[in-house]
JSON list of C-alpha atoms in Angstrom, two decimals:
[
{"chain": "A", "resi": 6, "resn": "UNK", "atom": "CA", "xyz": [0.00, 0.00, 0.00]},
{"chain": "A", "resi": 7, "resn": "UNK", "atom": "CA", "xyz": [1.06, 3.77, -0.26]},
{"chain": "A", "resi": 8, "resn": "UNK", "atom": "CA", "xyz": [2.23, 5.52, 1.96]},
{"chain": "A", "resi": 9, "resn": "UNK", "atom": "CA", "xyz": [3.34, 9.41, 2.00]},
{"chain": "A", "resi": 10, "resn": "UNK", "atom": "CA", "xyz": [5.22, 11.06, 4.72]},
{"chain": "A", "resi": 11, "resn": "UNK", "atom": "CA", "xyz": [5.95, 14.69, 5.31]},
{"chain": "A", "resi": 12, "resn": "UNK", "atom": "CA", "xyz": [8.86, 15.95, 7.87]},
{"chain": "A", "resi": 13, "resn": "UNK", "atom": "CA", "xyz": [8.87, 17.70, 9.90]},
{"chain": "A", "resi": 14, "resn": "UNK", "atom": "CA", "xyz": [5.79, 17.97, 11.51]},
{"chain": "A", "resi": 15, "resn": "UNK", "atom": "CA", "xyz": [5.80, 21.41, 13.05]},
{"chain": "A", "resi": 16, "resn": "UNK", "atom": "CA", "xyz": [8.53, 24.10, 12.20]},
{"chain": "A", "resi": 17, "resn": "UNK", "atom": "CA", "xyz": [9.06, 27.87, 14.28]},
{"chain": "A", "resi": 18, "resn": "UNK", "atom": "CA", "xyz": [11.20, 29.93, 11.86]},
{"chain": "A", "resi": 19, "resn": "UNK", "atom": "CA", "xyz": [12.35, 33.70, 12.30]},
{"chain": "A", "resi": 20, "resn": "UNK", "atom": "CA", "xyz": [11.74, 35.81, 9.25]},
{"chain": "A", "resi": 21, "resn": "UNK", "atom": "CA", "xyz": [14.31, 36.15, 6.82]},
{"chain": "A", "resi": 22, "resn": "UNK", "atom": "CA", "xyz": [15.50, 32.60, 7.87]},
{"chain": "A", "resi": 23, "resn": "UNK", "atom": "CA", "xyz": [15.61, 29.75, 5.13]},
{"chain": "A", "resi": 24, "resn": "UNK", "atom": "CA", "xyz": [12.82, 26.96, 4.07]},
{"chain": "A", "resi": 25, "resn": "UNK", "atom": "CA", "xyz": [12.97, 23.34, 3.41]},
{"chain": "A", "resi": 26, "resn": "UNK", "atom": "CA", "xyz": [10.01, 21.01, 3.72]},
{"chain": "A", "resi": 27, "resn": "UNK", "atom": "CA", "xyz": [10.19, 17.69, 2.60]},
{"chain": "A", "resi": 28, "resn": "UNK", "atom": "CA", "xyz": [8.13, 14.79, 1.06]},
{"chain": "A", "resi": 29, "resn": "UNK", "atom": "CA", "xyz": [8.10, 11.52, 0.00]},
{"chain": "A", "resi": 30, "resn": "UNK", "atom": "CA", "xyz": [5.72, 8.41, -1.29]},
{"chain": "A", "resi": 31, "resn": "UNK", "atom": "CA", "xyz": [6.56, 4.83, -0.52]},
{"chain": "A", "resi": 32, "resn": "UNK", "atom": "CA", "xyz": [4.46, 2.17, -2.92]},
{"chain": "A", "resi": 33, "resn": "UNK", "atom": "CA", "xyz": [4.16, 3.69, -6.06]},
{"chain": "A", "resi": 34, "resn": "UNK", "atom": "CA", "xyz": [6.10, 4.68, -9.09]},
{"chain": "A", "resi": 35, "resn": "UNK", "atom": "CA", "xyz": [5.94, 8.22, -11.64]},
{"chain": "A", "resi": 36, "resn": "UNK", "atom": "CA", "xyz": [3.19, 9.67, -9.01]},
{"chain": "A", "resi": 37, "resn": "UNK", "atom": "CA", "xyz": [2.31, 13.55, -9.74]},
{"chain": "A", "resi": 38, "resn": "UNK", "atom": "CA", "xyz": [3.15, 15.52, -6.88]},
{"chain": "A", "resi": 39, "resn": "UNK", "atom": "CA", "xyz": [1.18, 18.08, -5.12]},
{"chain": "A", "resi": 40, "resn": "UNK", "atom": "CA", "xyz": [1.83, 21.20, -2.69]},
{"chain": "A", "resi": 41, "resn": "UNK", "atom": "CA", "xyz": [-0.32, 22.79, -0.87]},
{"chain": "A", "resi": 42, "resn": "UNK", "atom": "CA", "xyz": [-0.94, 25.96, 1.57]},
{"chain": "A", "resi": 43, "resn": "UNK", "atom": "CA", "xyz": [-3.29, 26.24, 4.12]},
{"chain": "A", "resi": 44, "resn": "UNK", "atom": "CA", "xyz": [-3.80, 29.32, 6.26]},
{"chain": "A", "resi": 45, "resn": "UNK", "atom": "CA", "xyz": [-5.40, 29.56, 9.17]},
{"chain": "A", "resi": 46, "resn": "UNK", "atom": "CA", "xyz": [-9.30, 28.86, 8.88]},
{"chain": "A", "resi": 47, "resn": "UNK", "atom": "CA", "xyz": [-8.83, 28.78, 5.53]},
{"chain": "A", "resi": 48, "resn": "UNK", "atom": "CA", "xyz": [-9.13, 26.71, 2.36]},
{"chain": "A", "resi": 49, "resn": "UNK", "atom": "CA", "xyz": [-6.50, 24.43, 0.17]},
{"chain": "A", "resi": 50, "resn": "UNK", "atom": "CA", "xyz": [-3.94, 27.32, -2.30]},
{"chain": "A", "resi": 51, "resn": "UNK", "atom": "CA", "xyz": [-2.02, 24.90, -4.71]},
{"chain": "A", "resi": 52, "resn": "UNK", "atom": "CA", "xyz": [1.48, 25.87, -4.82]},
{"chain": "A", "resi": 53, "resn": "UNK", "atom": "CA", "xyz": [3.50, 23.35, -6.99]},
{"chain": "A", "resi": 54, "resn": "UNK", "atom": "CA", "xyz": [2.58, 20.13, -8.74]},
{"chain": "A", "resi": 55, "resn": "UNK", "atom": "CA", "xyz": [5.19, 18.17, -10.65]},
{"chain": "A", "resi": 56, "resn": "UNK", "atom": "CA", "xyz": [4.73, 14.87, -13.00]},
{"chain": "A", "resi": 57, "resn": "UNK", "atom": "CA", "xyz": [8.07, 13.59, -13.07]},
{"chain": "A", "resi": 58, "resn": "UNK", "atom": "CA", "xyz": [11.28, 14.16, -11.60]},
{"chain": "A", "resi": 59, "resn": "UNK", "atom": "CA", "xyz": [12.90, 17.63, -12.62]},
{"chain": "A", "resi": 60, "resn": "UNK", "atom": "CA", "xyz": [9.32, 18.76, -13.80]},
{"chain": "A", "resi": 61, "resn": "UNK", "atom": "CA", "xyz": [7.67, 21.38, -11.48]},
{"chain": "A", "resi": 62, "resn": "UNK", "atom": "CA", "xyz": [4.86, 23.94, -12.21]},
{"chain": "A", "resi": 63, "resn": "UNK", "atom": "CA", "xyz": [4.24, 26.42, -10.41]},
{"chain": "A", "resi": 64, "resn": "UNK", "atom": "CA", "xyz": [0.90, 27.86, -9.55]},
{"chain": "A", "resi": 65, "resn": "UNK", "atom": "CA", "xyz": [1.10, 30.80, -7.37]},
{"chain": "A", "resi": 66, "resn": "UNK", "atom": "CA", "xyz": [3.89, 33.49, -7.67]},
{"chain": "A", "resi": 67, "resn": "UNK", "atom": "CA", "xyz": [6.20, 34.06, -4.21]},
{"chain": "A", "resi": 68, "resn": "UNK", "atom": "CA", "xyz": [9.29, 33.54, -2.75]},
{"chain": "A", "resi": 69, "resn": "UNK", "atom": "CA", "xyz": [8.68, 29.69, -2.16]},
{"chain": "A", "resi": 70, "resn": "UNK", "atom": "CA", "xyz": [10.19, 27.37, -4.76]},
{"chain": "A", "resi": 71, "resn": "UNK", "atom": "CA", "xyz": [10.13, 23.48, -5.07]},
{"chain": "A", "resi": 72, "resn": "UNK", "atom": "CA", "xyz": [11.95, 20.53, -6.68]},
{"chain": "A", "resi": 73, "resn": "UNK", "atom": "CA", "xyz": [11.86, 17.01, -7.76]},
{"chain": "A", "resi": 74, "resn": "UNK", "atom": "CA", "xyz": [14.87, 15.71, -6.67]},
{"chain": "A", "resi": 75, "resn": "UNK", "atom": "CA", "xyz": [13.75, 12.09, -7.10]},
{"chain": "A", "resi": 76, "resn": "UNK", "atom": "CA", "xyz": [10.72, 10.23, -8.16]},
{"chain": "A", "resi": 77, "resn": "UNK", "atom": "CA", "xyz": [9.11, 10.09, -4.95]},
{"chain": "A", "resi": 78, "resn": "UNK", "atom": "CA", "xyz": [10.79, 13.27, -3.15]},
{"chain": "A", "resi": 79, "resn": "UNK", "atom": "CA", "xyz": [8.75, 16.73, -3.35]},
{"chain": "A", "resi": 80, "resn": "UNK", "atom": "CA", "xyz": [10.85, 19.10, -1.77]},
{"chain": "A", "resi": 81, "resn": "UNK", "atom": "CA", "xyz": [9.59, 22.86, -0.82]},
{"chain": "A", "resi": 82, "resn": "UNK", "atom": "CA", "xyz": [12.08, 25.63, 0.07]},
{"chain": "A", "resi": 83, "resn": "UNK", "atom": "CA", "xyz": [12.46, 29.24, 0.47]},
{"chain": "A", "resi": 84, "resn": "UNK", "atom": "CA", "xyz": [15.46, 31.17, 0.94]},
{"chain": "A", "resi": 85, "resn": "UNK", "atom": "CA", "xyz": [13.73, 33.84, 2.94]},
{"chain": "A", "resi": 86, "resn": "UNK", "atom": "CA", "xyz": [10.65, 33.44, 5.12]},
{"chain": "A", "resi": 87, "resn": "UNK", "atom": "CA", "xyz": [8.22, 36.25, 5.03]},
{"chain": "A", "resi": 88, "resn": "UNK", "atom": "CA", "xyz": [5.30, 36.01, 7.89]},
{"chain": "A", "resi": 89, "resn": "UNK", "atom": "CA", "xyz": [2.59, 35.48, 5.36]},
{"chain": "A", "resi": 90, "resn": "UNK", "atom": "CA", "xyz": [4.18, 31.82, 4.79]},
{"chain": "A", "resi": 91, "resn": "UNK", "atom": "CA", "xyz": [3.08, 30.95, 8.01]},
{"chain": "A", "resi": 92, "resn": "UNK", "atom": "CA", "xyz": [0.33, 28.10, 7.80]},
{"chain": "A", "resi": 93, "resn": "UNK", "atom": "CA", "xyz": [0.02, 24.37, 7.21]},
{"chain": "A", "resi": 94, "resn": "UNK", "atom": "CA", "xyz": [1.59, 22.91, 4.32]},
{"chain": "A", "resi": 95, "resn": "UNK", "atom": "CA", "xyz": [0.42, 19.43, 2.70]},
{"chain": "A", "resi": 96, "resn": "UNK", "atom": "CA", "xyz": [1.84, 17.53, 0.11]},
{"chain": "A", "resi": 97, "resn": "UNK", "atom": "CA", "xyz": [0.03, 15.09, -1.78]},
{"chain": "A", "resi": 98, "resn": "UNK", "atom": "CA", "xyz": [0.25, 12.55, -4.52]},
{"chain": "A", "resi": 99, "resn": "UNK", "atom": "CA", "xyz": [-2.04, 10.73, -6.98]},
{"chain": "A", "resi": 100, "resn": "UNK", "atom": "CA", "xyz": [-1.85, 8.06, -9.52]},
{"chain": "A", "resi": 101, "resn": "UNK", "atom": "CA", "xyz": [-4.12, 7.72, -12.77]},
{"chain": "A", "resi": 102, "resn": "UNK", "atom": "CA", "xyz": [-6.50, 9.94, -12.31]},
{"chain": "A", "resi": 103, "resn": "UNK", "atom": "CA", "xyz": [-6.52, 13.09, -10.05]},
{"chain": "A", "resi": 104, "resn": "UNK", "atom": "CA", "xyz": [-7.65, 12.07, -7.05]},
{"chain": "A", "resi": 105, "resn": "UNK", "atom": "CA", "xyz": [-5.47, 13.12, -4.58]},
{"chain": "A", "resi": 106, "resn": "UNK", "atom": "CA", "xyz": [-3.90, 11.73, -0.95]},
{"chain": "A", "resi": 107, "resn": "UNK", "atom": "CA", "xyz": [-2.61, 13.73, 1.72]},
{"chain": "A", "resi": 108, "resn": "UNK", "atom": "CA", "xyz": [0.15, 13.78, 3.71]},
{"chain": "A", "resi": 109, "resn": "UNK", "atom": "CA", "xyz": [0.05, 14.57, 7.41]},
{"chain": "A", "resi": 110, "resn": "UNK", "atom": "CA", "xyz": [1.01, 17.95, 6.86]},
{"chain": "A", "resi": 111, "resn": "UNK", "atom": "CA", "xyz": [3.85, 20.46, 8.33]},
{"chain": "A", "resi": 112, "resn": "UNK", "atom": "CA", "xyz": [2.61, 23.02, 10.58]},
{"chain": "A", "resi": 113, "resn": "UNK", "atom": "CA", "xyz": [4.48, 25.99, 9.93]},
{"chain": "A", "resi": 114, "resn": "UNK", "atom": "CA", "xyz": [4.71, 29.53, 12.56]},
{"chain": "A", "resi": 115, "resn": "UNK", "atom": "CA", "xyz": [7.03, 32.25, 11.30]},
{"chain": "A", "resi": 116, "resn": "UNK", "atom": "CA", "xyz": [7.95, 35.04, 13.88]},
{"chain": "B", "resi": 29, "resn": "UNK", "atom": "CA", "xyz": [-11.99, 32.26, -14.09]},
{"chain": "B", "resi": 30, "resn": "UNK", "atom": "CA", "xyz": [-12.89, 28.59, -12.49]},
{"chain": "B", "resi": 31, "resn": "UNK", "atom": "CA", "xyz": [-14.63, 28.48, -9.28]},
{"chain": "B", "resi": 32, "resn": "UNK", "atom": "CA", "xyz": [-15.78, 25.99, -7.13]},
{"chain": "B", "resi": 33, "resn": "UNK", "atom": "CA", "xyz": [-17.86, 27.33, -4.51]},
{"chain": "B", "resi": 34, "resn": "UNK", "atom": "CA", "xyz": [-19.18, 25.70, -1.11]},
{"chain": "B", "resi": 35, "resn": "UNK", "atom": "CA", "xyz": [-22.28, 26.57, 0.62]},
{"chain": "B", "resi": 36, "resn": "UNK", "atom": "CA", "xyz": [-22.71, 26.97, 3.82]},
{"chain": "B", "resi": 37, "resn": "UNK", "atom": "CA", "xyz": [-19.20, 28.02, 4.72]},
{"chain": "B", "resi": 38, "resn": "UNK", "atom": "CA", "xyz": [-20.00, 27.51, 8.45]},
{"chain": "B", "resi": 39, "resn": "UNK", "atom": "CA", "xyz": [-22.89, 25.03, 9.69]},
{"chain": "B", "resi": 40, "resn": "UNK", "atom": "CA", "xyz": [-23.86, 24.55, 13.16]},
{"chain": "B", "resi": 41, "resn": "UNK", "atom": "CA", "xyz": [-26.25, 21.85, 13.72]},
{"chain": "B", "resi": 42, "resn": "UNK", "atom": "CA", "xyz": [-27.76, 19.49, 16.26]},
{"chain": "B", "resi": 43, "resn": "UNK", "atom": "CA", "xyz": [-26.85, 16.51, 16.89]},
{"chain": "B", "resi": 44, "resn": "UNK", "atom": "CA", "xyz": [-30.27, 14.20, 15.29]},
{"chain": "B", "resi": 45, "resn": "UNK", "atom": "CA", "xyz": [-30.79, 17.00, 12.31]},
{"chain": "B", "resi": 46, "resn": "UNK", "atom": "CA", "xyz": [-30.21, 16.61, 8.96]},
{"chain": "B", "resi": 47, "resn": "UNK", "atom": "CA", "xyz": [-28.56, 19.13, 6.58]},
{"chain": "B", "resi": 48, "resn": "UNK", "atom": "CA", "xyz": [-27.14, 19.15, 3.12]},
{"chain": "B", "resi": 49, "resn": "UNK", "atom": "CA", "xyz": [-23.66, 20.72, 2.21]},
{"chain": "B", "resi": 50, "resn": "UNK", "atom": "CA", "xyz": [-23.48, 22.39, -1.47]},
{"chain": "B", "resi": 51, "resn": "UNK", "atom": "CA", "xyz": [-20.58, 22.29, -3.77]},
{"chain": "B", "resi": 52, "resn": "UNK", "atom": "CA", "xyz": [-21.63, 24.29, -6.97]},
{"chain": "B", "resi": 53, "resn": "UNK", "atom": "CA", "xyz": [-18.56, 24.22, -10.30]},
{"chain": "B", "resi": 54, "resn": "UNK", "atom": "CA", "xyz": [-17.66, 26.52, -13.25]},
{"chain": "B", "resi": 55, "resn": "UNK", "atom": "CA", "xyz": [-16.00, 24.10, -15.36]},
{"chain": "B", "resi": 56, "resn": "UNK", "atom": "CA", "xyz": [-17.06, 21.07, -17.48]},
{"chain": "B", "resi": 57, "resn": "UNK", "atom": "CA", "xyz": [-15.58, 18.32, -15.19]},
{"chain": "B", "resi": 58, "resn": "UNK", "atom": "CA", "xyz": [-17.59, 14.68, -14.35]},
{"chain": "B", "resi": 59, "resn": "UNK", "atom": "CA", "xyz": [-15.43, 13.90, -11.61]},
{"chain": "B", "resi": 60, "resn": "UNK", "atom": "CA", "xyz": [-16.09, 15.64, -8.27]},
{"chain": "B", "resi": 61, "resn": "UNK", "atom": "CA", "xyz": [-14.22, 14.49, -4.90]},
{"chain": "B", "resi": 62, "resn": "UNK", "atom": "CA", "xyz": [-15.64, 14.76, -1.43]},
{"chain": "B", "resi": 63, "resn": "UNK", "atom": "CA", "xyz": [-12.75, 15.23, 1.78]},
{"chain": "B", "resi": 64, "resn": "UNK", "atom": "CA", "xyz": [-12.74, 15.66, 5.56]},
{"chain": "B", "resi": 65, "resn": "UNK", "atom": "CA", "xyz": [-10.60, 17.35, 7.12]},
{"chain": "B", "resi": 66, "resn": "UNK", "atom": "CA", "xyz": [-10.09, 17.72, 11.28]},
{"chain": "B", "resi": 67, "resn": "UNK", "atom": "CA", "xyz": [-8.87, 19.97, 13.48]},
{"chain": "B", "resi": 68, "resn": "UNK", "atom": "CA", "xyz": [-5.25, 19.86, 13.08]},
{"chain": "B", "resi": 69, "resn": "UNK", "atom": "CA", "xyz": [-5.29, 17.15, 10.70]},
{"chain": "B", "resi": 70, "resn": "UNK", "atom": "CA", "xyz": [-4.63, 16.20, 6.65]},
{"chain": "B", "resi": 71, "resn": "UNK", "atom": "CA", "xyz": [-7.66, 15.48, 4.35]},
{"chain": "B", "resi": 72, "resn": "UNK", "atom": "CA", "xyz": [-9.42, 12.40, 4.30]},
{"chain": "B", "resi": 73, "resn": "UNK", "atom": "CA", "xyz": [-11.15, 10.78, 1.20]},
{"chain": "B", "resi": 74, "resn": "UNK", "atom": "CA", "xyz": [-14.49, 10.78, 1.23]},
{"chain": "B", "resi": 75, "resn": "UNK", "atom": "CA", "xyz": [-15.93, 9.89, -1.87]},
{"chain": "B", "resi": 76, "resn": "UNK", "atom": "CA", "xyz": [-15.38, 10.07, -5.13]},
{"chain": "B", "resi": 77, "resn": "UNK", "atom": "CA", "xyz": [-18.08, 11.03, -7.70]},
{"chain": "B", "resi": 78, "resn": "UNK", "atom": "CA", "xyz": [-17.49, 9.72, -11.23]},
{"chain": "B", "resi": 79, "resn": "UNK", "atom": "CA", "xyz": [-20.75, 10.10, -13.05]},
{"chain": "B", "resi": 80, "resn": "UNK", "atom": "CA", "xyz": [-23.53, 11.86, -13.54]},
{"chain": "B", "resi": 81, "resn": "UNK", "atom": "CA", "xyz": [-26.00, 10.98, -11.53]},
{"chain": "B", "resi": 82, "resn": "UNK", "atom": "CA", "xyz": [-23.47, 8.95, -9.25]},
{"chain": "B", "resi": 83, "resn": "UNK", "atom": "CA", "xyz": [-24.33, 8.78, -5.54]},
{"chain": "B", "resi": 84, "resn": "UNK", "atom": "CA", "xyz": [-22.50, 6.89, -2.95]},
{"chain": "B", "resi": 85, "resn": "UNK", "atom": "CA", "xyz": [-23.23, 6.72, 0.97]},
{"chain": "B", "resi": 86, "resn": "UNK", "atom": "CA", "xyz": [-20.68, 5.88, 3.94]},
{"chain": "B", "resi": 87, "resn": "UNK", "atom": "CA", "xyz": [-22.32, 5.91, 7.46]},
{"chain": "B", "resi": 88, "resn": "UNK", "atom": "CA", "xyz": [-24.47, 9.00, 7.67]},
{"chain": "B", "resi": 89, "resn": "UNK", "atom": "CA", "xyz": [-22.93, 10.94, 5.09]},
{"chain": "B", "resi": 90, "resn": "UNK", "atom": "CA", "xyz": [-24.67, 10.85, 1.01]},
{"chain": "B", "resi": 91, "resn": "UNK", "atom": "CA", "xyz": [-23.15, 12.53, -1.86]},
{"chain": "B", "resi": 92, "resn": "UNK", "atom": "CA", "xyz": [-24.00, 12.84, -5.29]},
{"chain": "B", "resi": 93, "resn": "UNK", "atom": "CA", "xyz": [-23.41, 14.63, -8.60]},
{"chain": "B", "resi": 94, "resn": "UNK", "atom": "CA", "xyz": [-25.61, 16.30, -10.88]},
{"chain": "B", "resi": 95, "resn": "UNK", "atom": "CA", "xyz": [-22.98, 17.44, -13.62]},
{"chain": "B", "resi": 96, "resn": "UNK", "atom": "CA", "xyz": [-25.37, 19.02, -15.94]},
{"chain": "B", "resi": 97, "resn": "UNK", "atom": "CA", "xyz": [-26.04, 21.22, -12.84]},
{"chain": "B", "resi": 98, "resn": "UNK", "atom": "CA", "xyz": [-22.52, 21.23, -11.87]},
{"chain": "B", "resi": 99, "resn": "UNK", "atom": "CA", "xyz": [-23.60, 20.73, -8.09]},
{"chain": "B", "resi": 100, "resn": "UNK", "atom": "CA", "xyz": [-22.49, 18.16, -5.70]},
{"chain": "B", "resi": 101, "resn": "UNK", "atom": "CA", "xyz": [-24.22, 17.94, -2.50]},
{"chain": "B", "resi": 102, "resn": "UNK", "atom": "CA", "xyz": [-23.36, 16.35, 0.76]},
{"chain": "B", "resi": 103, "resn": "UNK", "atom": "CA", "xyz": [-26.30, 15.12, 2.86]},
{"chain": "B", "resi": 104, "resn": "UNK", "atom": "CA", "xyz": [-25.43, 14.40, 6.22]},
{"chain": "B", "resi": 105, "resn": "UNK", "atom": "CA", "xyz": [-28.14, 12.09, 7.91]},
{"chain": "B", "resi": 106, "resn": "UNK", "atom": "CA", "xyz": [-29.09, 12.32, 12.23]},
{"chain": "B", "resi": 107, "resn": "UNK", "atom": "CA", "xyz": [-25.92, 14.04, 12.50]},
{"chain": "B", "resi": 108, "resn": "UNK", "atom": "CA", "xyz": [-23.83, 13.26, 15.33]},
{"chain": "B", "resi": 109, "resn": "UNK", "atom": "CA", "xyz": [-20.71, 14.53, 16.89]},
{"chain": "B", "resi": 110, "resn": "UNK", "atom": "CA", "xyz": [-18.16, 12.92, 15.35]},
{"chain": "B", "resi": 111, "resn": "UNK", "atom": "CA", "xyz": [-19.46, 14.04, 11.76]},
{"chain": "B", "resi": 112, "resn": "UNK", "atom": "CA", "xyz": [-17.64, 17.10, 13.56]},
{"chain": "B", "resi": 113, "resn": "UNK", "atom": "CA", "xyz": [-14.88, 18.62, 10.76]},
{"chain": "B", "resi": 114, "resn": "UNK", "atom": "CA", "xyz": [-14.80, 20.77, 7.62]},
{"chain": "B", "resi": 115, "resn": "UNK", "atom": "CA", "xyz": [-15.62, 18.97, 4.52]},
{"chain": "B", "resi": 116, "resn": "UNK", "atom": "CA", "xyz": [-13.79, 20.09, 1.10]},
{"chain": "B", "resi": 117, "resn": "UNK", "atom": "CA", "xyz": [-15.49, 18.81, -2.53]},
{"chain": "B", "resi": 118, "resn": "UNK", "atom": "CA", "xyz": [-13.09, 19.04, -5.11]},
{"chain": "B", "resi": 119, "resn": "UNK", "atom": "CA", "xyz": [-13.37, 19.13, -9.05]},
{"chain": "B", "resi": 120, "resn": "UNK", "atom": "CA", "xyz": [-11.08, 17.83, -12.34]},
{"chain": "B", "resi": 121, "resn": "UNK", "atom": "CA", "xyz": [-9.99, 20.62, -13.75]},
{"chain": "B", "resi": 122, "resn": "UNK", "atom": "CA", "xyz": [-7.23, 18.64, -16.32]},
{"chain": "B", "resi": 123, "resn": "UNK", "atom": "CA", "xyz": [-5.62, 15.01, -15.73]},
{"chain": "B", "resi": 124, "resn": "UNK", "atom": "CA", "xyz": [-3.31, 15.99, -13.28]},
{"chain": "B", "resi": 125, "resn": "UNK", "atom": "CA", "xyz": [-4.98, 19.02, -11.24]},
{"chain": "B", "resi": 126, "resn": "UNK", "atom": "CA", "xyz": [-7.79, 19.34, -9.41]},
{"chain": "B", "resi": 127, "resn": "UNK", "atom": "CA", "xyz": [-9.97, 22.26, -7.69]},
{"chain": "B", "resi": 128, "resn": "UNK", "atom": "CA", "xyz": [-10.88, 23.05, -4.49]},
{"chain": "B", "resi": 129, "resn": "UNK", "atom": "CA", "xyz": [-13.75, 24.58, -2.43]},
{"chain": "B", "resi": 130, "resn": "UNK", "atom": "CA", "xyz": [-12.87, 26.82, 0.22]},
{"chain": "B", "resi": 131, "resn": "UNK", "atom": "CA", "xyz": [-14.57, 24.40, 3.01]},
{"chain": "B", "resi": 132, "resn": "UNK", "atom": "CA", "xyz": [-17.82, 23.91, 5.19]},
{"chain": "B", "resi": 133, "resn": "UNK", "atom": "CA", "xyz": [-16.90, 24.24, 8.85]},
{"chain": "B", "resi": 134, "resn": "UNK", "atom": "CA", "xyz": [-19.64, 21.52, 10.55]},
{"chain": "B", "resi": 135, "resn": "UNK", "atom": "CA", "xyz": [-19.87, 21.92, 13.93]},
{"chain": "B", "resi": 136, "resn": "UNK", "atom": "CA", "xyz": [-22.54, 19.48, 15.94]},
{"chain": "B", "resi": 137, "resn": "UNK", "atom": "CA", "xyz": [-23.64, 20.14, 19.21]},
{"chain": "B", "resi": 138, "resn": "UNK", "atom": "CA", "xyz": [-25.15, 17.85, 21.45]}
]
């Protein structure tokens, strides 16, 4: 069965400071690869979605980017935190069609 | 623009009572996706909605899809408080993306 796995789980980061969330899928091969923002009381922003290793589009314009290092690995990273990148990130993956499964998410604070 | 819009946003019901969640589309798409989310937590798969027509049931919780309408509803049935949570639909928008609603908080009191 798959599995997906985010790390880590909660993050407190100054502002200014550097970004790197990570994600991977055990149990499946060539999966697209999703990320997502949620702030506070809010609804699902896609961020990034890639379909193969190297391949990332992104969705929203800001100082976050993301790679592909590896066919299961979905990294996010920043180089400088801004408050406003405070929330709860989730990656997710699907096969086939898009129907989509969710990590356990990275809760994220900036100060 | 696409849109995939929720109504209510916020729903505060008793537990026994029996409501119905509304997730109205913009775009052409047969597929629509039904998730729970709790406090704190990732999204859980609810259903998924391939059809026209197609309805599926899980406990006290009904969805269906009416694409010529481009509404999916959620019925929940005698609610109780562990229906507690704020459920997301979701819509195809291409073969590898998909569109969210911004979320119905359900809250159910005893």
């Amino acid at each position: 069965s798959q599995t997906i796995h985010q790390w880590p789980a909660t993050l407190v980061q100054p502002v200014g400071s550097p970004l790197s969330l990570e994600c991977t899928v055990e149990g499946t091969s060539n999966p697209n690869l999703y990320w997502y923002r949620q702030a506070a009381g809010r609804g699902l922003q896609l961020l990034f979605y890639s379909v193969g290793i190297g391949q990332i589009s992104s969705e929203v314009p800001q100082n976050l980017s993301a790679s592909r290092p590896q066919d299961r690995q979905f990294i996010l990273s920043s180089k400088k935190l801004l408050l406003s990148d405070s929330g709860f990130y989730l990656c997710a993956w699907s096969v086939r069609r898009p129907e989509q499964f969710f990590g356990p998410g990275t809760r994220l604070t900036v100060l | 623009e696409l849109k995939v819009e929720q109504n209510p946003l916020f729903l505060s019901m008793q537990e026994g009572k029996n409501y119905t969640i509304y997730c109205n589309y913009s775009t052409t798409s047969d597929r629509l996706y039904w998730y729970r989310q709790d406090p704190g937590k990732s999204l859980e798969s609810l259903f998924v909605l391939l059809s026209n027509g197609a309805v599926k049931q899980e406990g006290r919780l009904m969805a269906s899809l009416d694409t010529k309408a481009r509404l999916s509803t959620l019925h929940i049935t005698a609610a109780v408080h562990d229906l507690s949570a704020t459920y997301f639909c979701a819509v195809d928008i291409s073969r590898n993306d998909m569109r969210f609603g911004a979320g119905t908080r359900l809250t159910v009191k005893p």
